[in-house]
CSV table of N, CA and C in Angstrom, one decimal:
chain,number,residue,atom,x,y,z
A,223,MET,N,0.9,-1.2,0.0
A,223,MET,CA,0.0,0.0,0.0
A,223,MET,C,0.9,1.2,0.0
A,224,THR,N,0.8,2.1,-1.0
A,224,THR,CA,1.6,3.3,-1.2
A,224,THR,C,1.0,4.4,-0.3
A,225,LEU,N,1.9,5.1,0.3
A,225,LEU,CA,1.6,6.3,1.1
A,225,LEU,C,2.7,7.4,0.7
A,226,ARG,N,2.2,8.6,0.3
A,226,ARG,CA,3.2,9.6,0.0
A,226,ARG,C,2.6,11.0,0.3
A,227,ARG,N,3.6,11.9,0.4
A,227,ARG,CA,3.2,13.3,0.6
A,227,ARG,C,2.7,13.9,-0.7
A,228,ALA,N,1.6,14.6,-0.7
A,228,ALA,CA,1.1,15.2,-1.9
A,228,ALA,C,1.9,16.4,-2.2
A,229,SER,N,2.0,16.7,-3.5
A,229,SER,CA,2.7,17.9,-4.0
A,229,SER,C,1.6,18.7,-4.7
A,230,LEU,N,2.1,19.9,-5.2
A,230,LEU,CA,1.2,20.8,-5.9
A,230,LEU,C,0.6,20.1,-7.1
A,231,ALA,N,1.3,19.2,-7.7
A,231,ALA,CA,0.9,18.5,-8.9
A,231,ALA,C,-0.3,17.6,-8.6
A,232,ASP,N,-0.6,17.4,-7.3
A,232,ASP,CA,-1.7,16.5,-6.9
A,232,ASP,C,-3.0,17.2,-6.6
A,233,ALA,N,-3.1,18.5,-6.9
A,233,ALA,CA,-4.3,19.2,-6.6
A,233,ALA,C,-5.5,18.6,-7.3
A,234,ALA,N,-5.4,18.2,-8.5
A,234,ALA,CA,-6.5,17.7,-9.2
A,234,ALA,C,-6.9,16.3,-8.6
A,235,THR,N,-6.0,15.5,-8.2
A,235,THR,CA,-6.3,14.2,-7.6
A,235,THR,C,-7.0,14.4,-6.3
A,236,LEU,N,-6.6,15.4,-5.5
A,236,LEU,CA,-7.2,15.7,-4.2
A,236,LEU,C,-8.7,16.2,-4.5
A,237,ALA,N,-8.8,17.0,-5.5
A,237,ALA,CA,-10.2,17.5,-5.8
A,237,ALA,C,-11.1,16.4,-6.2
A,238,ASP,N,-10.6,15.4,-7.0
A,238,ASP,CA,-11.4,14.3,-7.4
A,238,ASP,C,-11.8,13.4,-6.2
A,239,LEU,N,-10.8,13.1,-5.4
A,239,LEU,CA,-11.1,12.3,-4.2
A,239,LEU,C,-12.0,13.0,-3.3
A,240,ASN,N,-12.0,14.3,-3.2
A,240,ASN,CA,-12.9,15.1,-2.3
A,240,ASN,C,-14.3,14.9,-2.7
A,241,THR,N,-14.7,14.5,-3.9
A,241,THR,CA,-16.1,14.4,-4.3
A,241,THR,C,-16.8,13.4,-3.3
A,242,HIS,N,-16.1,12.4,-2.8
A,242,HIS,CA,-16.7,11.4,-1.9
A,242,HIS,C,-17.1,12.1,-0.6
A,243,LEU,N,-16.2,12.9,-0.1
A,243,LEU,CA,-16.4,13.7,1.2
A,243,LEU,C,-17.5,14.7,1.0
A,244,GLN,N,-17.4,15.5,-0.1
A,244,GLN,CA,-18.3,16.6,-0.4
A,244,GLN,C,-19.7,16.0,-0.6
A,245,SER,N,-19.9,14.9,-1.3
A,245,SER,CA,-21.2,14.4,-1.5
A,245,SER,C,-21.9,13.9,-0.3
A,246,TRP,N,-21.1,13.3,0.7
A,246,TRP,CA,-21.7,12.9,1.9
A,246,TRP,C,-22.2,14.2,2.7
A,247,HIS,N,-21.3,15.2,2.8
A,247,HIS,CA,-21.7,16.4,3.5
A,247,HIS,C,-22.9,17.1,2.9
A,248,ALA,N,-22.9,17.2,1.6
A,248,ALA,CA,-24.0,17.8,0.9
A,248,ALA,C,-25.3,17.1,1.1
A,249,ALA,N,-25.3,15.7,1.1
A,249,ALA,CA,-26.5,14.9,1.4
A,249,ALA,C,-27.0,15.2,2.8
A,250,GLN,N,-26.1,15.3,3.7
A,250,GLN,CA,-26.6,15.5,5.1
A,250,GLN,C,-26.9,16.9,5.5
A,251,TYR,N,-26.2,17.8,4.9
A,251,TYR,CA,-26.3,19.3,5.2
A,251,TYR,C,-26.4,20.1,3.9
A,252,PRO,N,-27.5,20.0,3.2
A,252,PRO,CA,-27.6,20.7,1.9
A,252,PRO,C,-27.7,22.2,2.1
A,253,ASP,N,-28.0,22.7,3.3
A,253,ASP,CA,-28.0,24.1,3.5
A,253,ASP,C,-26.6,24.7,3.7
A,254,VAL,N,-25.6,23.8,3.9
A,254,VAL,CA,-24.2,24.2,4.2
A,254,VAL,C,-23.3,23.9,3.1
A,255,PHE,N,-23.5,22.7,2.4
A,255,PHE,CA,-22.5,22.3,1.4
A,255,PHE,C,-23.2,22.2,0.0
A,256,LEU,N,-22.4,22.5,-1.0
A,256,LEU,CA,-22.8,22.4,-2.4
A,256,LEU,C,-22.7,20.9,-2.8
A,257,ALA,N,-23.7,20.4,-3.5
A,257,ALA,CA,-23.6,19.0,-3.9
A,257,ALA,C,-22.5,18.8,-4.9
A,258,LYS,N,-22.3,19.7,-5.8
A,258,LYS,CA,-21.3,19.5,-6.9
A,258,LYS,C,-20.6,20.8,-7.1
A,259,PRO,N,-19.6,21.1,-6.3
A,259,PRO,CA,-18.8,22.3,-6.5
A,259,PRO,C,-18.1,22.2,-7.8
A,260,GLU,N,-17.8,23.4,-8.4
A,260,GLU,CA,-17.1,23.5,-9.7
A,260,GLU,C,-15.7,22.9,-9.5
A,261,ARG,N,-15.4,21.9,-10.4
A,261,ARG,CA,-14.2,21.2,-10.3
A,261,ARG,C,-12.9,22.1,-10.3
A,262,GLN,N,-12.8,23.0,-11.2
A,262,GLN,CA,-11.7,23.9,-11.3
A,262,GLN,C,-11.5,24.7,-10.0
A,263,GLY,N,-12.6,25.1,-9.4
A,263,GLY,CA,-12.6,25.8,-8.2
A,263,GLY,C,-12.0,24.9,-7.1
A,264,LEU,N,-12.3,23.6,-7.1
A,264,LEU,CA,-11.7,22.7,-6.1
A,264,LEU,C,-10.2,22.5,-6.3
A,265,VAL,N,-9.9,22.3,-7.6
A,265,VAL,CA,-8.5,22.2,-7.9
A,265,VAL,C,-7.7,23.4,-7.5
A,266,ASP,N,-8.2,24.6,-7.8
A,266,ASP,CA,-7.6,25.8,-7.3
A,266,ASP,C,-7.5,25.9,-5.8
A,267,TRP,N,-8.5,25.5,-5.1
A,267,TRP,CA,-8.5,25.5,-3.6
A,267,TRP,C,-7.4,24.6,-3.1
A,268,PHE,N,-7.4,23.4,-3.6
A,268,PHE,CA,-6.3,22.5,-3.1
A,268,PHE,C,-4.9,23.0,-3.5
A,269,ALA,N,-4.8,23.5,-4.7
A,269,ALA,CA,-3.5,24.1,-5.1
A,269,ALA,C,-3.1,25.2,-4.1
A,270,ASP,N,-4.0,26.0,-3.7
A,270,ASP,CA,-3.7,27.1,-2.8
A,270,ASP,C,-3.3,26.5,-1.4
A,271,ARG,N,-4.0,25.5,-0.9
A,271,ARG,CA,-3.7,24.9,0.3
A,271,ARG,C,-2.3,24.2,0.3
A,272,LEU,N,-2.0,23.5,-0.8
A,272,LEU,CA,-0.7,22.8,-0.9
A,272,LEU,C,0.4,23.8,-1.1
A,273,SER,N,0.1,25.1,-1.5
A,273,SER,CA,1.1,26.1,-1.6
A,273,SER,C,1.5,26.7,-0.2
A,274,ASP,N,0.6,26.5,0.7
A,274,ASP,CA,0.8,27.1,2.1
A,274,ASP,C,1.8,26.2,2.8
A,275,PRO,N,2.9,26.7,3.3
A,275,PRO,CA,3.9,25.9,4.0
A,275,PRO,C,3.3,25.3,5.3
A,276,ALA,N,2.3,25.8,5.9
A,276,ALA,CA,1.7,25.3,7.1
A,276,ALA,C,0.8,24.1,6.8
A,277,CYS,N,0.5,23.8,5.5
A,277,CYS,CA,-0.4,22.7,5.1
A,277,CYS,C,0.3,21.5,4.5
A,278,THR,N,-0.1,20.3,4.9
A,278,THR,CA,0.5,19.1,4.3
A,278,THR,C,-0.6,18.1,4.0
A,279,ALA,N,-0.5,17.5,2.9
A,279,ALA,CA,-1.5,16.4,2.6
A,279,ALA,C,-0.7,15.1,2.2
A,280,PHE,N,-1.3,14.0,2.5
A,280,PHE,CA,-0.8,12.7,2.2
A,280,PHE,C,-1.8,12.0,1.4
A,281,LEU,N,-1.3,11.1,0.4
A,281,LEU,CA,-2.2,10.3,-0.4
A,281,LEU,C,-1.9,8.8,-0.1
A,282,SER,N,-2.9,8.0,-0.1
A,282,SER,CA,-2.8,6.6,0.1
A,282,SER,C,-3.3,5.9,-1.1
A,283,GLY,N,-2.5,4.9,-1.5
A,283,GLY,CA,-2.9,4.0,-2.7
A,283,GLY,C,-2.2,4.4,-4.0
A,284,ASP,N,-2.1,3.5,-4.9
A,284,ASP,CA,-1.6,3.8,-6.2
A,284,ASP,C,-2.4,3.1,-7.3
A,285,PRO,N,-3.3,3.8,-7.9
A,285,PRO,CA,-3.6,5.2,-7.8
A,285,PRO,C,-4.2,5.6,-6.5
A,286,PRO,N,-4.1,6.8,-6.1
A,286,PRO,CA,-4.6,7.3,-4.8
A,286,PRO,C,-6.1,7.0,-4.6
A,287,VAL,N,-6.4,6.5,-3.4
A,287,VAL,CA,-7.8,6.3,-3.1
A,287,VAL,C,-8.3,7.0,-1.8
A,288,GLY,N,-7.3,7.7,-1.2
A,288,GLY,CA,-7.7,8.5,0.0
A,288,GLY,C,-6.6,9.5,0.3
A,289,TYR,N,-7.0,10.5,1.1
A,289,TYR,CA,-6.1,11.6,1.5
A,289,TYR,C,-6.4,12.1,2.9
A,290,VAL,N,-5.4,12.7,3.4
A,290,VAL,CA,-5.6,13.5,4.7
A,290,VAL,C,-4.9,14.8,4.4
A,291,LEU,N,-5.6,15.9,4.8
A,291,LEU,CA,-5.1,17.3,4.7
A,291,LEU,C,-5.0,17.9,6.0
A,292,CYS,N,-3.8,18.3,6.4
A,292,CYS,CA,-3.5,18.8,7.7
A,292,CYS,C,-2.9,20.2,7.7
A,293,SER,N,-3.2,21.0,8.7
A,293,SER,CA,-2.6,22.3,8.8
A,293,SER,C,-2.0,22.6,10.2
A,294,LEU,N,-0.8,23.2,10.2
A,294,LEU,CA,-0.2,23.5,11.5
A,294,LEU,C,-0.8,24.9,11.9
A,295,GLN,N,-1.3,24.9,13.1
A,295,GLN,CA,-1.8,26.1,13.7
A,295,GLN,C,-1.0,26.5,15.0
A,296,ILE,N,-0.6,27.7,15.0
A,296,ILE,CA,0.2,28.2,16.1
A,296,ILE,C,-0.6,29.4,16.7
A,297,ARG,N,-0.9,29.3,18.0
A,297,ARG,CA,-1.7,30.3,18.7
A,297,ARG,C,-0.8,30.8,19.8
A,298,ALA,N,-0.6,32.1,19.9
A,298,ALA,CA,0.1,32.8,20.9
A,298,ALA,C,-0.7,32.7,22.2
A,299,GLY,N,0.0,32.7,23.3
A,299,GLY,CA,-0.7,32.7,24.6
A,299,GLY,C,-1.4,34.0,24.8
A,300,ASN,N,-2.4,34.0,25.6
A,300,ASN,CA,-3.2,35.2,25.9
A,300,ASN,C,-3.7,35.2,27.4
A,301,VAL,N,-4.5,36.1,27.8
A,301,VAL,CA,-4.9,36.1,29.1
A,301,VAL,C,-5.8,34.9,29.5
A,302,PHE,N,-6.4,34.2,28.5
A,302,PHE,CA,-7.2,33.1,28.8
A,302,PHE,C,-6.5,31.7,28.7
A,303,SER,N,-5.5,31.7,27.8
A,303,SER,CA,-4.9,30.4,27.4
A,303,SER,C,-3.4,30.5,27.2
A,304,PRO,N,-2.7,29.4,27.4
A,304,PRO,CA,-1.3,29.3,27.1
A,304,PRO,C,-1.1,29.2,25.6
A,305,PRO,N,0.1,29.4,25.1
A,305,PRO,CA,0.4,29.2,23.7
A,305,PRO,C,0.2,27.7,23.3
A,306,VAL,N,-0.2,27.5,22.1
A,306,VAL,CA,-0.4,26.1,21.6
A,306,VAL,C,0.1,26.0,20.2
A,307,ARG,N,0.6,24.8,19.9
A,307,ARG,CA,1.0,24.4,18.5
A,307,ARG,C,0.1,23.2,18.3
A,308,ARG,N,-0.7,23.2,17.3
A,308,ARG,CA,-1.6,22.0,17.0
A,308,ARG,C,-1.5,21.7,15.5
A,309,LEU,N,-1.8,20.4,15.3
A,309,LEU,CA,-2.0,20.0,13.9
A,309,LEU,C,-3.5,19.8,13.8
A,310,MET,N,-4.1,20.5,12.8
A,310,MET,CA,-5.6,20.3,12.6
A,310,MET,C,-5.7,19.4,11.4
A,311,ILE,N,-6.5,18.3,11.5
A,311,ILE,CA,-6.8,17.5,10.4
A,311,ILE,C,-8.0,18.1,9.8
A,312,ASP,N,-7.8,18.8,8.7
A,312,ASP,CA,-8.9,19.5,8.0
A,312,ASP,C,-9.8,18.5,7.2
A,313,HIS,N,-9.2,17.5,6.6
A,313,HIS,CA,-10.0,16.5,5.8
A,313,HIS,C,-9.3,15.2,6.0
A,314,ILE,N,-10.1,14.1,6.0
A,314,ILE,CA,-9.6,12.8,5.8
A,314,ILE,C,-10.7,12.1,5.0
A,315,CYS,N,-10.3,11.4,3.9
A,315,CYS,CA,-11.3,10.8,3.0
A,315,CYS,C,-10.7,9.6,2.4
A,316,VAL,N,-11.5,8.5,2.3
A,316,VAL,CA,-11.1,7.3,1.6
A,316,VAL,C,-12.3,7.0,0.7
A,317,ALA,N,-12.0,6.7,-0.5
A,317,ALA,CA,-13.1,6.4,-1.5
A,317,ALA,C,-13.9,5.1,-0.9
A,318,PRO,N,-15.2,5.1,-1.1
A,318,PRO,CA,-16.0,4.0,-0.5
A,318,PRO,C,-15.5,2.6,-0.9
A,319,GLU,N,-15.1,2.5,-2.1
A,319,GLU,CA,-14.7,1.1,-2.6
A,319,GLU,C,-13.3,0.7,-1.9
A,320,ALA,N,-12.6,1.6,-1.3
A,320,ALA,CA,-11.3,1.3,-0.7
A,320,ALA,C,-11.3,1.3,0.8
A,321,ARG,N,-12.5,1.5,1.4
A,321,ARG,CA,-12.6,1.5,2.8
A,321,ARG,C,-12.4,0.1,3.4
A,322,ARG,N,-12.0,0.1,4.7
A,322,ARG,CA,-11.8,-1.1,5.5
A,322,ARG,C,-10.6,-1.9,4.9
A,323,GLN,N,-9.7,-1.2,4.3
A,323,GLN,CA,-8.5,-1.9,3.7
A,323,GLN,C,-7.2,-1.3,4.4
A,324,GLY,N,-7.4,-0.4,5.4
A,324,GLY,CA,-6.2,0.2,6.1
A,324,GLY,C,-5.8,1.5,5.6
A,325,HIS,N,-6.4,2.1,4.5
A,325,HIS,CA,-5.9,3.4,4.1
A,325,HIS,C,-6.2,4.5,5.1
A,326,GLY,N,-7.3,4.5,5.7
A,326,GLY,CA,-7.6,5.5,6.7
A,326,GLY,C,-6.6,5.5,7.9
A,327,HIS,N,-6.3,4.3,8.3
A,327,HIS,CA,-5.3,4.1,9.4
A,327,HIS,C,-3.9,4.6,9.0
A,328,ARG,N,-3.5,4.3,7.8
A,328,ARG,CA,-2.2,4.7,7.3
A,328,ARG,C,-2.2,6.2,7.2
A,329,LEU,N,-3.3,6.8,6.8
A,329,LEU,CA,-3.4,8.3,6.7
A,329,LEU,C,-3.3,8.9,8.1
A,330,MET,N,-4.0,8.4,9.0
A,330,MET,CA,-3.9,8.9,10.4
A,330,MET,C,-2.5,8.7,11.0
A,331,ASP,N,-1.9,7.6,10.7
A,331,ASP,CA,-0.5,7.4,11.2
A,331,ASP,C,0.4,8.5,10.6
A,332,ALA,N,0.2,8.8,9.3
A,332,ALA,CA,1.0,9.8,8.6
A,332,ALA,C,0.8,11.2,9.3
A,333,ALA,N,-0.5,11.5,9.7
A,333,ALA,CA,-0.8,12.7,10.4
A,333,ALA,C,-0.1,12.7,11.7
A,334,ARG,N,-0.1,11.6,12.5
A,334,ARG,CA,0.5,11.6,13.8
A,334,ARG,C,2.1,11.7,13.6
A,335,ASP,N,2.6,11.1,12.6
A,335,ASP,CA,4.1,11.2,12.4
A,335,ASP,C,4.4,12.7,12.1
A,336,LEU,N,3.6,13.3,11.3
A,336,LEU,CA,3.8,14.7,11.0
A,336,LEU,C,3.7,15.6,12.3
A,337,ALA,N,2.7,15.3,13.1
A,337,ALA,CA,2.5,16.0,14.3
A,337,ALA,C,3.8,15.9,15.2
A,338,ARG,N,4.3,14.7,15.3
A,338,ARG,CA,5.5,14.5,16.1
A,338,ARG,C,6.7,15.3,15.5
A,339,ALA,N,6.9,15.3,14.2
A,339,ALA,CA,7.9,16.0,13.5
A,339,ALA,C,7.8,17.5,13.7
A,340,LEU,N,6.6,18.0,13.8
A,340,LEU,CA,6.4,19.4,14.0
A,340,LEU,C,6.4,19.8,15.4
A,341,GLY,N,6.5,18.9,16.3
A,341,GLY,CA,6.5,19.2,17.8
A,341,GLY,C,5.3,19.9,18.3
A,342,VAL,N,4.1,19.4,17.8
A,342,VAL,CA,2.8,20.0,18.3
A,342,VAL,C,2.4,19.4,19.6
A,343,ASP,N,1.5,20.2,20.3
A,343,ASP,CA,1.0,19.8,21.6
A,343,ASP,C,-0.2,18.9,21.4
A,344,GLU,N,-0.9,19.0,20.3
A,344,GLU,CA,-2.2,18.2,20.1
A,344,GLU,C,-2.5,18.1,18.7
A,345,ILE,N,-3.4,17.1,18.4
A,345,ILE,CA,-4.0,17.0,17.1
A,345,ILE,C,-5.5,17.1,17.2
A,346,LEU,N,-6.1,18.0,16.4
A,346,LEU,CA,-7.5,18.2,16.5
A,346,LEU,C,-8.1,17.9,15.1
A,347,LEU,N,-9.4,17.5,15.2
A,347,LEU,CA,-10.2,17.5,14.0
A,347,LEU,C,-11.6,17.8,14.4
A,348,ASP,N,-12.4,18.2,13.4
A,348,ASP,CA,-13.8,18.3,13.8
A,348,ASP,C,-14.7,17.5,12.8
A,349,THR,N,-15.9,17.2,13.3
A,349,THR,CA,-16.7,16.3,12.5
A,349,THR,C,-18.2,16.7,12.8
A,350,TRP,N,-19.0,16.3,11.8
A,350,TRP,CA,-20.4,16.7,11.9
A,350,TRP,C,-21.1,15.6,12.8
A,351,VAL,N,-22.1,16.0,13.5
A,351,VAL,CA,-22.8,15.2,14.5
A,351,VAL,C,-23.4,13.9,13.9
A,352,ASP,N,-23.8,13.9,12.6
A,352,ASP,CA,-24.4,12.8,12.0
A,352,ASP,C,-23.4,11.8,11.4
A,353,ASN,N,-22.1,12.1,11.4
A,353,ASN,CA,-21.1,11.3,10.8
A,353,ASN,C,-20.6,10.2,11.7
A,354,THR,N,-21.6,9.3,12.1
A,354,THR,CA,-21.3,8.3,13.1
A,354,THR,C,-20.2,7.3,12.7
A,355,ASP,N,-20.1,7.0,11.4
A,355,ASP,CA,-19.1,6.1,11.0
A,355,ASP,C,-17.7,6.7,11.2
A,356,ALA,N,-17.6,8.0,10.9
A,356,ALA,CA,-16.3,8.7,11.1
A,356,ALA,C,-16.0,8.8,12.6
A,357,HIS,N,-17.0,9.0,13.4
A,357,HIS,CA,-16.8,9.1,14.9
A,357,HIS,C,-16.2,7.8,15.4
A,358,ALA,N,-16.7,6.6,14.9
A,358,ALA,CA,-16.2,5.3,15.4
A,358,ALA,C,-14.7,5.2,14.9
A,359,PHE,N,-14.4,5.6,13.7
A,359,PHE,CA,-13.1,5.6,13.2
A,359,PHE,C,-12.1,6.4,14.0
A,360,PHE,N,-12.6,7.7,14.3
A,360,PHE,CA,-11.7,8.6,15.1
A,360,PHE,C,-11.5,8.1,16.5
A,361,ARG,N,-12.5,7.5,17.1
A,361,ARG,CA,-12.3,6.9,18.4
A,361,ARG,C,-11.3,5.8,18.4
A,362,ALA,N,-11.5,4.9,17.4
A,362,ALA,CA,-10.5,3.8,17.2
A,362,ALA,C,-9.1,4.3,17.0
A,363,ALA,N,-9.0,5.5,16.4
A,363,ALA,CA,-7.6,6.1,16.2
A,363,ALA,C,-7.1,6.8,17.4
A,364,GLY,N,-7.9,6.8,18.5
A,364,GLY,CA,-7.4,7.4,19.8
A,364,GLY,C,-7.9,8.8,20.0
A,365,PHE,N,-8.8,9.3,19.2
A,365,PHE,CA,-9.4,10.6,19.5
A,365,PHE,C,-10.6,10.5,20.4
A,366,VAL,N,-10.7,11.6,21.2
A,366,VAL,CA,-11.9,11.6,22.1
A,366,VAL,C,-12.6,13.0,21.9
A,367,PRO,N,-13.9,13.0,22.1
A,367,PRO,CA,-14.6,14.3,22.0
A,367,PRO,C,-14.0,15.3,23.0
A,368,ARG,N,-14.0,16.6,22.6
A,368,ARG,CA,-13.4,17.6,23.4
A,368,ARG,C,-14.4,18.8,23.7
A,369,ARG,N,-15.1,19.2,22.7
A,369,ARG,CA,-16.1,20.2,22.8
A,369,ARG,C,-17.2,20.0,21.8
A,370,MET,N,-18.3,20.8,22.0
A,370,MET,CA,-19.4,20.7,21.1
A,370,MET,C,-19.8,22.1,20.6
A,371,LEU,N,-20.3,22.1,19.4
A,371,LEU,CA,-20.7,23.3,18.7
A,371,LEU,C,-22.2,23.3,18.6
A,372,PHE,N,-22.9,24.3,19.1
A,372,PHE,CA,-24.3,24.4,19.0
A,372,PHE,C,-24.7,25.4,17.9
A,373,ARG,N,-25.9,25.2,17.3
A,373,ARG,CA,-26.3,26.1,16.3
A,373,ARG,C,-27.8,26.4,16.5
A,374,ALA,N,-28.1,27.7,16.2
A,374,ALA,CA,-29.5,28.1,16.2
A,374,ALA,C,-29.7,29.0,15.0
A,375,THR,N,-30.9,29.1,14.5
A,375,THR,CA,-31.2,30.1,13.5
A,375,THR,C,-32.0,31.3,14.1
A,376,PRO,N,-31.8,32.5,13.5
A,376,PRO,CA,-32.4,33.7,14.1
A,376,PRO,C,-34.0,33.6,14.2
C-alpha cells in the first residue's frame, strides 16, 4: 500500500477524491454544502492549500484512493490560554470502494508522524454530528470528543 506526501501537482487528484467527502456532507447538510462544487474551483482551492507551508497532505494508494489534509496552527498565549501548537486534520477521506483496507489508518498514522515531527501539543479534527461512521473511526484512532458546537437560526 503506497503512502506519499502530496505535491502541488496532486491538486486535481485531491479535488477528485474530495467528491466522496463533499457528496456525503451535501447529502446530510444541503444548507451548508454544495452538492457539486465546480471542479476547477476545487483544484484551485487544493493548489492554494498545498502552496501554504503550514499545510501538508498525504495520499494513500496507487492510484490514490484516500487523502488526509492537515494544517499547522500556532496560537500565541493570551490572558485566557497558554500558547499552543496544534495539527488540525482538515479533511480525511477514503473512497467508498477502498474503505476497510487500512488506508484511513495509514493516513492517520502519517498525520501523527507529521505532528511529532512538527513538535505539536495536540492533534484536532472536527466532525459533523451525523457522521457516526467517522466518529467510530476517530475513536478507534485514539481521538476523544473535546467540545461541542451548537447552532440556532435567528
